[in-house]
Amino acid sequence: MKYCFPEDFQWGVATAAYQIEGAWNADGKGESIWDRFSHIPGNIRGEGDGDDACEFYERYEEDIRLAKELGIPLFRLSINWPRIFPEGTGTVNRAGIEYYRKVLECLKKNGIKASVTLYHWDLPQKLQYQGGWMNRQSADWFEAFARTCFEAFGDLVDQWITLNEPQSTAMGGHASGGHAPGIRDYSSALQVVHNLLRAHGKAVKAYREMGLTAEIGIVLDMHMFYPVEEGNPADIRMARLFQQQTNQLYADPIFKKVYPQELFEYLSGRRVVLPEIQEGDMELIGQPIDFLGLNTYWSDYVRYDEERWPLQGKMVQQDGFVTDCGWEVVPEGMYDLLKWVHAEYHPKQIFITENGCACNDWIGADGKVEDPNRINYLKQYIGAAYRAMEEGVPLKGYYIWTFTDNFEWAWGKTCRFGLVFVDYKTQKRIPKSSAYWFSEVIKNNGFEV
Ligand code: FCB
């Protein structure tokens, strides 16, 4: 079987500032909620933190050169907010602006397009002191940050992304507490959802007002939820509610200007406090966007469980492959998700802004890093995406998570997702066999299986 992608299909790699840059307090940078969170013992597996990460801050030229050598046409990166505004708002740190301009210019010089995410989770700690995303004002703070970035980098950016995975910020950061700022309060998480979406809307509105022309969109992390037992009504209902909680809670307001009613009614009956919605909010959130970015890695299988809160369901792992971080490999889920998103929301364009696989990679005796499992994963997932595209889904591009191994949030450095191996003791980079494989895919604009 041969997968031949359309000529204008865009291939890329995705990264995030906190996960690669290091230099956590260099050149006037303020503290972020992830700096604070990762410095608390017990929060990060392996007791690591992102203080150095893979030193992209110092090594960006080397890494971008390597990306060029591998023929990577598109590089997704994010801007660390407290590098630009150490206090969150107010005075701009010129060194932060200069740094990102240098990185973006370096990409341009190497003929690589830049996709820039404004928020990939590094909220300034100073803003957390004021409640962070729980504070309604956060949308204004974000708009000011966004405007500054649009103005400072607009001439060098090919694609803008407002937020990366508001679901992770809201639920991981405020309900489960496994991510910064480490709060465990589901009702607050719902308020965070609403403020994040308002922040997104404000940024898009500001962008249009400023007359910039590159495309702008948002990245949502979505995946399919299937009932464990196909004919079991309780499992089916729970799978539907989880689907609403993870996917529709974000996409419905953006594309339909409403929140999922079934979910909200259910949550009200579970003593959850629903978000405070003011007049004009839904209109603001529903600003037209140019594309939807999807981060997707796995699928879940839901079993009804009366004891769980707020949703009465639990995930049951199925027989089959899991990646090194325990995520189930379900390429079919990628296909189903794309078809569902297209049917439900009709975004003008869809990008897979992240997909990839954690493997237990090591350097072989010959100095090479072979990662056949990652290649296998990618073939299956890209193949599934291709099938959806062939059936009419407007899929325009695909980014692999990620370029180099990096600081994987709560997993620290114990989880390797990169196409390029990083030896953290020496910071040496070694392209894995998947990097060479991907390079060929790009060159041939497809692959054969
Ligand atoms: C996504 C995040 C990204 C990375 C991958 C593995 O949820 O957006 O930063 O950690 O997971």
Tab-separated table of C-alpha atoms and ligand atoms in Angstrom:
chain	number	residue	atom	x	y	z
A	1	MET	CA	0.000	0.000	0.000
A	2	LYS	CA	1.318	3.423	-0.974
A	3	TYR	CA	0.418	6.622	0.813
A	4	CYS	CA	0.904	9.581	-1.537
A	5	PHE	CA	0.095	12.873	0.142
A	6	PRO	CA	-1.094	15.971	-1.728
A	7	GLU	CA	1.624	18.314	-2.933
A	8	ASP	CA	0.806	21.072	-0.468
A	9	PHE	CA	0.655	18.734	2.543
A	10	GLN	CA	2.740	20.129	5.411
A	11	TRP	CA	5.100	17.975	7.473
A	12	GLY	CA	6.573	19.260	10.688
A	13	VAL	CA	7.901	18.677	14.167
A	14	ALA	CA	6.361	20.129	17.320
A	15	THR	CA	8.106	21.420	20.437
A	16	ALA	CA	7.329	23.563	23.484
A	17	ALA	CA	9.451	26.196	25.210
A	18	TYR	CA	9.564	24.808	28.723
A	19	GLN	CA	10.311	21.313	27.492
A	20	ILE	CA	13.389	22.232	25.483
A	21	GLU	CA	14.815	25.638	26.364
A	22	GLY	CA	16.212	25.316	29.861
A	23	ALA	CA	17.801	28.661	30.881
A	24	TRP	CA	14.906	28.965	33.288
A	25	ASN	CA	16.136	32.194	34.884
A	26	ALA	CA	18.398	33.626	32.179
A	27	ASP	CA	18.385	37.146	30.776
A	28	GLY	CA	15.645	38.611	32.907
A	29	LYS	CA	13.149	35.774	32.558
A	30	GLY	CA	10.506	35.576	35.301
A	31	GLU	CA	9.407	32.428	37.066
A	32	SER	CA	6.631	30.379	35.477
A	33	ILE	CA	4.162	28.044	37.157
A	34	TRP	CA	6.120	25.125	35.710
A	35	ASP	CA	9.385	26.381	37.220
A	36	ARG	CA	7.634	26.543	40.573
A	37	PHE	CA	5.872	23.189	40.173
A	38	SER	CA	8.928	21.247	39.021
A	39	HIS	CA	11.005	22.593	41.921
A	40	ILE	CA	8.688	20.926	44.430
A	41	PRO	CA	9.990	17.447	45.294
A	42	GLY	CA	7.623	14.651	44.322
A	43	ASN	CA	5.947	16.432	41.432
A	44	ILE	CA	8.249	15.158	38.704
A	45	ARG	CA	9.190	11.559	38.070
A	46	GLY	CA	12.905	11.002	38.491
A	47	GLU	CA	13.094	14.247	40.475
A	48	GLY	CA	14.041	16.165	37.355
A	49	ASP	CA	13.057	19.719	36.510
A	50	GLY	CA	13.146	21.821	33.366
A	51	ASP	CA	15.986	24.092	34.513
A	52	ASP	CA	18.231	22.910	31.686
A	53	ALA	CA	15.936	20.663	29.612
A	54	CYS	CA	17.857	20.135	26.375
A	55	GLU	CA	19.421	23.578	26.352
A	56	PHE	CA	17.667	24.739	23.222
A	57	TYR	CA	18.098	28.271	24.544
A	58	GLU	CA	21.817	28.033	23.855
A	59	ARG	CA	21.762	25.335	21.182
A	60	TYR	CA	18.947	26.496	18.919
A	61	GLU	CA	21.283	27.094	15.976
A	62	GLU	CA	22.662	23.569	16.172
A	63	ASP	CA	19.176	22.059	16.491
A	64	ILE	CA	17.718	24.091	13.657
A	65	ARG	CA	20.670	23.168	11.469
A	66	LEU	CA	19.977	19.521	12.237
A	67	ALA	CA	16.300	19.987	11.378
A	68	LYS	CA	17.376	21.451	8.074
A	69	GLU	CA	19.732	18.563	7.375
A	70	LEU	CA	16.836	16.191	7.954
A	71	GLY	CA	14.724	18.214	5.529
A	72	ILE	CA	12.085	19.239	8.068
A	73	PRO	CA	10.024	22.021	6.481
A	74	LEU	CA	7.979	23.209	9.470
A	75	PHE	CA	8.926	23.734	13.115
A	76	ARG	CA	6.388	24.302	15.861
A	77	LEU	CA	7.664	26.113	18.944
A	78	SER	CA	6.152	28.101	21.768
A	79	ILE	CA	6.891	31.357	23.528
A	80	ASN	CA	7.651	31.295	27.198
A	81	TRP	CA	5.418	34.049	28.547
A	82	PRO	CA	7.641	35.149	31.499
A	83	ARG	CA	10.591	35.572	29.119
A	84	ILE	CA	8.563	38.359	27.515
A	85	PHE	CA	6.746	39.602	30.620
A	86	PRO	CA	8.667	38.533	33.749
A	87	GLU	CA	5.817	39.898	35.887
A	88	GLY	CA	3.118	38.526	33.606
A	89	THR	CA	1.967	41.985	32.539
A	90	GLY	CA	3.472	45.458	32.391
A	91	THR	CA	7.110	45.844	31.451
A	92	VAL	CA	8.429	43.940	28.451
A	93	ASN	CA	11.765	42.162	28.784
A	94	ARG	CA	13.601	43.151	25.592
A	95	ALA	CA	16.028	40.232	25.930
A	96	GLY	CA	13.084	37.829	25.631
A	97	ILE	CA	11.876	39.470	22.440
A	98	GLU	CA	15.383	39.460	20.984
A	99	TYR	CA	15.830	35.789	21.805
A	100	TYR	CA	12.699	34.656	19.968
A	101	ARG	CA	13.464	36.925	17.047
A	102	LYS	CA	16.868	35.265	16.749
A	103	VAL	CA	15.296	31.799	16.814
A	104	LEU	CA	12.672	32.732	14.232
A	105	GLU	CA	15.255	34.402	12.010
A	106	CYS	CA	17.406	31.312	12.249
A	107	LEU	CA	14.481	29.170	11.072
A	108	LYS	CA	13.878	31.532	8.192
A	109	LYS	CA	17.558	31.513	7.201
A	110	ASN	CA	17.395	27.741	7.078
A	111	GLY	CA	14.247	27.749	4.971
A	112	ILE	CA	12.053	26.303	7.728
A	113	LYS	CA	8.557	27.643	8.360
A	114	ALA	CA	7.606	28.626	11.897
A	115	SER	CA	4.430	27.663	13.698
A	116	VAL	CA	4.220	29.545	16.984
A	117	THR	CA	2.124	28.632	20.013
A	118	LEU	CA	1.494	31.521	22.367
A	119	TYR	CA	0.614	29.432	25.392
A	120	HIS	CA	2.142	26.035	25.958
A	121	TRP	CA	1.584	26.051	29.708
A	122	ASP	CA	4.154	28.460	31.131
A	123	LEU	CA	2.007	31.018	32.915
A	124	PRO	CA	4.029	33.610	34.835
A	125	GLN	CA	4.013	32.696	38.530
A	126	LYS	CA	3.216	36.322	39.385
A	127	LEU	CA	-0.137	35.869	37.655
A	128	GLN	CA	-0.764	32.651	39.559
A	129	TYR	CA	-0.564	34.726	42.742
A	130	GLN	CA	-3.637	36.511	41.415
A	131	GLY	CA	-5.467	33.250	40.778
A	132	GLY	CA	-3.959	32.534	37.371
A	133	TRP	CA	-6.492	31.157	34.909
A	134	MET	CA	-9.133	31.012	37.640
A	135	ASN	CA	-9.213	34.811	37.571
A	136	ARG	CA	-11.522	36.222	34.895
A	137	GLN	CA	-8.930	38.891	34.179
A	138	SER	CA	-6.558	36.235	32.841
A	139	ALA	CA	-8.104	36.659	29.409
A	140	ASP	CA	-6.994	40.310	29.411
A	141	TRP	CA	-3.488	39.422	30.569
A	142	PHE	CA	-3.277	36.922	27.735
A	143	GLU	CA	-4.574	39.378	25.173
A	144	ALA	CA	-1.845	41.861	26.130
A	145	PHE	CA	0.812	39.136	25.869
A	146	ALA	CA	-0.608	38.000	22.514
A	147	ARG	CA	-0.661	41.519	21.081
A	148	THR	CA	2.967	42.026	22.094
A	149	CYS	CA	3.960	38.779	20.365
A	150	PHE	CA	1.938	39.511	17.223
A	151	GLU	CA	3.670	42.851	16.943
A	152	ALA	CA	7.164	41.612	17.791
A	153	PHE	CA	7.194	38.413	15.711
A	154	GLY	CA	4.385	38.792	13.179
A	155	ASP	CA	6.752	39.213	10.222
A	156	LEU	CA	8.509	35.908	11.004
A	157	VAL	CA	5.629	33.561	11.822
A	158	ASP	CA	3.834	31.359	9.298
A	159	GLN	CA	1.167	29.926	11.578
A	160	TRP	CA	-0.150	31.104	14.945
A	161	ILE	CA	-1.648	28.936	17.658
A	162	THR	CA	-3.304	30.673	20.601
A	163	LEU	CA	-3.407	27.860	23.163
A	164	ASN	CA	-2.002	24.381	23.339
A	165	GLU	CA	-4.465	21.938	24.886
A	166	PRO	CA	-6.683	24.034	27.163
A	167	GLN	CA	-7.976	20.684	28.412
A	168	SER	CA	-4.581	19.852	29.912
A	169	THR	CA	-4.235	23.270	31.517
A	170	ALA	CA	-7.730	23.106	32.990
A	171	MET	CA	-7.978	19.481	34.060
A	172	GLY	CA	-4.316	18.512	34.528
A	173	GLY	CA	-3.506	21.787	36.248
A	174	HIS	CA	-6.703	22.354	38.268
A	175	ALA	CA	-8.640	19.081	38.654
A	176	SER	CA	-6.173	16.166	38.872
A	177	GLY	CA	-3.332	18.485	39.894
A	178	GLY	CA	-0.685	16.409	38.118
A	179	HIS	CA	0.391	19.493	36.164
A	180	ALA	CA	1.208	23.037	37.256
A	181	PRO	CA	-0.157	24.816	39.205
A	182	GLY	CA	-1.158	21.556	40.920
A	183	ILE	CA	-4.662	22.514	42.077
A	184	ARG	CA	-7.302	19.822	42.699
A	185	ASP	CA	-10.710	21.411	42.361
A	186	TYR	CA	-12.926	20.286	39.491
A	187	SER	CA	-15.253	23.299	39.707
A	188	SER	CA	-12.317	25.679	39.489
A	189	ALA	CA	-11.085	23.697	36.492
A	190	LEU	CA	-14.383	24.431	34.742
A	191	GLN	CA	-13.962	28.136	35.406
A	192	VAL	CA	-10.448	27.822	33.979
A	193	VAL	CA	-11.889	26.245	30.822
A	194	HIS	CA	-14.108	29.252	30.337
A	195	ASN	CA	-11.352	31.790	30.980
A	196	LEU	CA	-8.937	29.992	28.665
A	197	LEU	CA	-11.495	29.959	25.892
A	198	ARG	CA	-12.213	33.648	26.434
A	199	ALA	CA	-8.471	34.302	26.300
A	200	HIS	CA	-8.314	32.457	23.003
A	201	GLY	CA	-11.233	34.495	21.641
A	202	LYS	CA	-9.659	37.764	22.724
A	203	ALA	CA	-6.357	36.884	21.080
A	204	VAL	CA	-8.002	35.959	17.787
A	205	LYS	CA	-10.047	39.151	17.837
A	206	ALA	CA	-6.934	41.224	18.549
A	207	TYR	CA	-5.071	39.430	15.761
A	208	ARG	CA	-7.758	40.299	13.195
A	209	GLU	CA	-7.846	43.894	14.423
A	210	MET	CA	-4.092	44.158	13.957
A	211	GLY	CA	-4.450	43.060	10.346
A	212	LEU	CA	-1.932	40.229	10.367
A	213	THR	CA	-2.366	37.688	7.628
A	214	ALA	CA	-0.781	34.369	8.637
A	215	GLU	CA	-3.350	31.772	9.691
A	216	ILE	CA	-4.409	31.540	13.301
A	217	GLY	CA	-6.054	28.676	15.175
A	218	ILE	CA	-6.100	26.715	18.405
A	219	VAL	CA	-4.761	23.292	19.385
A	220	LEU	CA	-7.131	20.938	21.213
A	221	ASP	CA	-6.145	17.556	22.554
A	222	MET	CA	-8.853	15.134	21.629
A	223	HIS	CA	-9.277	11.417	21.508
A	224	MET	CA	-12.003	8.844	21.148
A	225	PHE	CA	-13.767	7.233	24.095
A	226	TYR	CA	-15.305	3.855	23.380
A	227	PRO	CA	-17.544	1.914	25.777
A	228	VAL	CA	-15.806	-1.172	27.181
A	229	GLU	CA	-18.942	-3.185	26.494
A	230	GLU	CA	-20.499	-2.143	23.224
A	231	GLY	CA	-24.057	-3.076	24.169
A	232	ASN	CA	-23.972	-1.772	27.728
A	233	PRO	CA	-26.066	1.433	28.075
A	234	ALA	CA	-24.223	2.612	31.228
A	235	ASP	CA	-20.829	2.257	29.529
A	236	ILE	CA	-22.156	3.928	26.384
A	237	ARG	CA	-23.521	6.899	28.324
A	238	MET	CA	-20.295	7.320	30.279
A	239	ALA	CA	-18.177	7.124	27.127
A	240	ARG	CA	-20.383	9.861	25.680
A	241	LEU	CA	-19.965	12.052	28.777
A	242	PHE	CA	-16.196	11.589	28.772
A	243	GLN	CA	-16.169	12.508	25.111
A	244	GLN	CA	-18.060	15.674	26.040
A	245	GLN	CA	-15.753	16.448	28.950
A	246	THR	CA	-12.534	16.055	26.965
A	247	ASN	CA	-13.504	17.050	23.443
A	248	GLN	CA	-16.806	18.896	23.214
A	249	LEU	CA	-16.275	21.097	26.264
A	250	TYR	CA	-13.732	23.004	24.155
A	251	ALA	CA	-14.809	22.459	20.560
A	252	ASP	CA	-18.534	23.174	21.067
A	253	PRO	CA	-17.977	26.723	22.363
A	254	ILE	CA	-15.397	27.440	19.662
A	255	PHE	CA	-17.422	26.115	16.738
A	256	LYS	CA	-20.998	26.329	18.028
A	257	LYS	CA	-20.835	28.973	20.770
A	258	VAL	CA	-22.454	26.660	23.342
A	259	TYR	CA	-21.285	24.313	26.081
A	260	PRO	CA	-22.398	20.656	25.976
A	261	GLN	CA	-25.741	20.743	27.806
A	262	GLU	CA	-25.930	17.048	28.687
A	263	LEU	CA	-22.554	17.278	30.422
A	264	PHE	CA	-23.451	20.467	32.298
A	265	GLU	CA	-26.744	19.011	33.523
A	266	TYR	CA	-24.999	15.866	34.658
A	267	LEU	CA	-22.261	17.804	36.463
A	268	SER	CA	-24.798	20.038	38.210
A	269	GLY	CA	-26.304	16.896	39.684
A	270	ARG	CA	-22.863	15.904	40.957
A	271	ARG	CA	-22.364	19.068	43.043
A	272	VAL	CA	-20.030	20.660	40.548
A	273	VAL	CA	-20.201	24.449	40.265
A	274	LEU	CA	-20.624	25.444	36.634
A	275	PRO	CA	-18.554	28.304	35.197
A	276	GLU	CA	-19.780	31.847	35.400
A	277	ILE	CA	-20.674	32.946	31.901
A	278	GLN	CA	-21.263	36.609	31.189
A	279	GLU	CA	-23.067	38.246	28.314
A	280	GLY	CA	-21.004	38.272	25.152
A	281	ASP	CA	-18.615	35.542	26.318
A	282	MET	CA	-19.831	32.834	23.937
A	283	GLU	CA	-19.767	35.239	21.010
A	284	LEU	CA	-16.162	36.129	21.880
A	285	ILE	CA	-15.112	32.470	22.153
A	286	GLY	CA	-16.696	31.607	18.830
A	287	GLN	CA	-14.491	33.920	16.716
A	288	PRO	CA	-13.888	32.283	13.332
A	289	ILE	CA	-10.510	30.547	13.177
A	290	ASP	CA	-8.488	29.469	10.161
A	291	PHE	CA	-7.700	25.936	11.275
A	292	LEU	CA	-8.105	23.486	14.112
A	293	GLY	CA	-4.988	21.798	15.460
A	294	LEU	CA	-5.442	18.366	16.992
A	295	ASN	CA	-3.047	16.683	19.371
A	296	THR	CA	-3.940	13.037	19.572
A	297	TYR	CA	-2.077	9.983	20.761
A	298	TRP	CA	-4.367	7.290	22.171
A	299	SER	CA	-7.981	6.205	22.721
A	300	ASP	CA	-9.807	5.296	25.923
A	301	TYR	CA	-12.251	2.542	26.821
A	302	VAL	CA	-14.805	3.530	29.434
A	303	ARG	CA	-16.507	1.346	32.025
A	304	TYR	CA	-19.330	2.675	34.245
A	305	ASP	CA	-18.172	2.931	37.864
A	306	GLU	CA	-20.590	4.358	40.397
A	307	GLU	CA	-17.830	5.316	42.848
A	308	ARG	CA	-15.977	7.739	40.574
A	309	TRP	CA	-16.430	11.500	40.699
A	310	PRO	CA	-17.498	13.654	39.040
A	311	LEU	CA	-17.988	11.366	36.032
A	312	GLN	CA	-18.949	7.849	37.072
A	313	GLY	CA	-16.586	6.007	34.816
A	314	LYS	CA	-13.097	4.586	34.682
A	315	MET	CA	-10.690	3.771	31.896
A	316	VAL	CA	-10.010	0.101	31.270
A	317	GLN	CA	-6.884	-0.836	29.400
A	318	GLN	CA	-7.504	-3.241	26.527
A	319	ASP	CA	-5.251	-6.020	25.317
A	320	GLY	CA	-2.811	-4.597	22.829
A	321	PHE	CA	0.218	-2.394	22.573
A	322	VAL	CA	0.997	0.512	24.864
A	323	THR	CA	3.824	3.006	24.469
A	324	ASP	CA	6.578	3.594	27.012
A	325	CYS	CA	4.372	6.068	28.857
A	326	GLY	CA	1.464	3.633	28.956
A	327	TRP	CA	-0.640	5.164	26.197
A	328	GLU	CA	-2.657	2.641	24.217
A	329	VAL	CA	-1.794	2.363	20.552
A	330	VAL	CA	-5.081	2.690	18.646
A	331	PRO	CA	-4.476	4.009	15.112
A	332	GLU	CA	-8.145	3.433	14.317
A	333	GLY	CA	-8.882	6.081	16.968
A	334	MET	CA	-7.045	8.665	14.855
A	335	TYR	CA	-9.245	7.795	11.888
A	336	ASP	CA	-12.460	7.870	13.933
A	337	LEU	CA	-11.486	11.143	15.593
A	338	LEU	CA	-10.759	12.919	12.322
A	339	LYS	CA	-14.002	11.713	10.786
A	340	TRP	CA	-15.969	12.724	13.872
A	341	VAL	CA	-14.399	16.185	14.178
A	342	HIS	CA	-15.037	16.854	10.512
A	343	ALA	CA	-18.676	15.727	10.696
A	344	GLU	CA	-19.376	17.553	13.956
A	345	TYR	CA	-17.565	20.870	13.475
A	346	HIS	CA	-16.519	21.265	9.817
A	347	PRO	CA	-13.295	23.164	10.539
A	348	LYS	CA	-11.936	24.765	7.373
A	349	GLN	CA	-8.638	22.987	7.823
A	350	ILE	CA	-7.281	20.460	10.283
A	351	PHE	CA	-3.676	19.947	11.277
A	352	ILE	CA	-2.458	17.103	13.423
A	353	THR	CA	-0.332	19.408	15.544
A	354	GLU	CA	1.021	16.567	17.692
A	355	ASN	CA	1.221	12.812	17.427
A	356	GLY	CA	4.073	10.559	18.404
A	357	CYS	CA	5.311	7.765	20.556
A	358	ALA	CA	7.347	7.362	23.727
A	359	CYS	CA	9.919	4.565	23.469
A	360	ASN	CA	12.587	3.301	25.779
A	361	ASP	CA	15.398	4.372	23.429
A	362	TRP	CA	19.084	3.751	24.036
A	363	ILE	CA	22.375	4.163	22.217
A	364	GLY	CA	23.493	0.881	20.673
A	365	ALA	CA	27.046	-0.461	20.711
A	366	ASP	CA	27.485	0.992	17.218
A	367	GLY	CA	26.559	4.451	18.482
A	368	LYS	CA	23.203	4.396	16.696
A	369	VAL	CA	19.733	4.716	18.170
A	370	GLU	CA	17.313	2.296	16.538
A	371	ASP	CA	13.629	2.858	17.267
A	372	PRO	CA	11.588	0.504	15.065
A	373	ASN	CA	8.613	0.696	17.443
A	374	ARG	CA	8.296	4.443	16.901
A	375	ILE	CA	8.465	4.009	13.130
A	376	ASN	CA	5.817	1.345	13.357
A	377	TYR	CA	3.575	3.603	15.447
A	378	LEU	CA	4.002	6.511	13.057
A	379	LYS	CA	3.266	4.404	9.996
A	380	GLN	CA	0.019	3.197	11.508
A	381	TYR	CA	-1.143	6.604	12.727
A	382	ILE	CA	-0.163	8.520	9.618
A	383	GLY	CA	-1.804	5.763	7.589
A	384	ALA	CA	-5.035	6.180	9.562
A	385	ALA	CA	-4.911	9.953	9.080
A	386	TYR	CA	-4.363	9.421	5.362
A	387	ARG	CA	-7.464	7.248	5.104
A	388	ALA	CA	-9.567	9.939	6.778
A	389	MET	CA	-8.105	12.536	4.414
A	390	GLU	CA	-8.928	10.364	1.411
A	391	GLU	CA	-12.499	10.282	2.657
A	392	GLY	CA	-12.824	14.045	2.627
A	393	VAL	CA	-11.386	15.279	5.942
A	394	PRO	CA	-9.528	18.555	5.210
A	395	LEU	CA	-6.269	17.431	6.796
A	396	LYS	CA	-3.538	19.847	5.725
A	397	GLY	CA	-0.536	18.863	7.790
A	398	TYR	CA	0.995	16.576	10.354
A	399	TYR	CA	3.541	17.369	13.069
A	400	ILE	CA	5.436	14.724	14.994
A	401	TRP	CA	5.818	15.174	18.710
A	402	THR	CA	8.743	15.806	18.977
A	403	PHE	CA	12.061	16.841	17.499
A	404	THR	CA	14.525	16.078	20.287
A	405	ASP	CA	13.944	14.132	23.497
A	406	ASN	CA	12.953	16.648	26.135
A	407	PHE	CA	11.494	17.404	29.541
A	408	GLU	CA	8.169	15.588	29.459
A	409	TRP	CA	6.271	17.483	32.164
A	410	ALA	CA	5.402	15.198	35.100
A	411	TRP	CA	7.474	12.413	33.533
A	412	GLY	CA	10.548	14.607	33.585
A	413	LYS	CA	13.293	13.097	31.492
A	414	THR	CA	12.095	9.530	31.973
A	415	CYS	CA	10.062	9.530	28.792
A	416	ARG	CA	11.568	9.874	25.310
A	417	PHE	CA	9.408	11.088	22.421
A	418	GLY	CA	12.098	12.579	20.166
A	419	LEU	CA	13.133	11.772	16.619
A	420	VAL	CA	16.541	12.833	17.886
A	421	PHE	CA	18.078	11.231	20.950
A	422	VAL	CA	19.517	13.533	23.614
A	423	ASP	CA	22.226	12.280	25.912
A	424	TYR	CA	21.419	14.496	28.889
A	425	LYS	CA	24.872	14.142	30.429
A	426	THR	CA	26.611	15.635	27.418
A	427	GLN	CA	23.629	17.201	25.569
A	428	LYS	CA	24.803	15.330	22.489
A	429	ARG	CA	22.173	14.851	19.767
A	430	ILE	CA	21.882	11.590	17.813
A	431	PRO	CA	19.158	11.293	15.167
A	432	LYS	CA	17.270	8.038	15.718
A	433	SER	CA	16.330	5.773	12.824
A	434	SER	CA	12.850	7.362	12.957
A	435	ALA	CA	14.424	10.737	12.114
A	436	TYR	CA	15.899	9.296	8.927
A	437	TRP	CA	12.633	7.520	8.194
A	438	PHE	CA	10.649	10.758	8.608
A	439	SER	CA	13.165	12.560	6.448
A	440	GLU	CA	12.415	10.093	3.629
A	441	VAL	CA	8.663	10.443	4.163
A	442	ILE	CA	9.010	14.189	3.708
A	443	LYS	CA	11.227	13.808	0.654
A	444	ASN	CA	8.816	11.374	-1.004
A	445	ASN	CA	5.747	13.097	0.377
A	446	GLY	CA	4.524	9.712	1.568
A	447	PHE	CA	5.622	6.164	2.188
A	448	GLU	CA	4.913	2.580	1.358
A	449	VAL	CA	3.922	-0.220	3.727
B	1	FCB	C1	0.985	16.736	24.828
B	1	FCB	C2	1.685	18.045	25.106
B	1	FCB	C3	3.137	18.038	24.708
B	1	FCB	C4	3.818	16.721	25.022
B	1	FCB	C5	3.003	15.552	24.534
B	1	FCB	C6	3.628	14.206	24.806
B	1	FCB	O1	-0.149	16.642	25.642
B	1	FCB	O2	1.068	19.080	24.402
B	1	FCB	O3	3.769	19.130	25.312
B	1	FCB	O4	4.144	16.620	26.340
B	1	FCB	O5	1.719	15.583	25.094
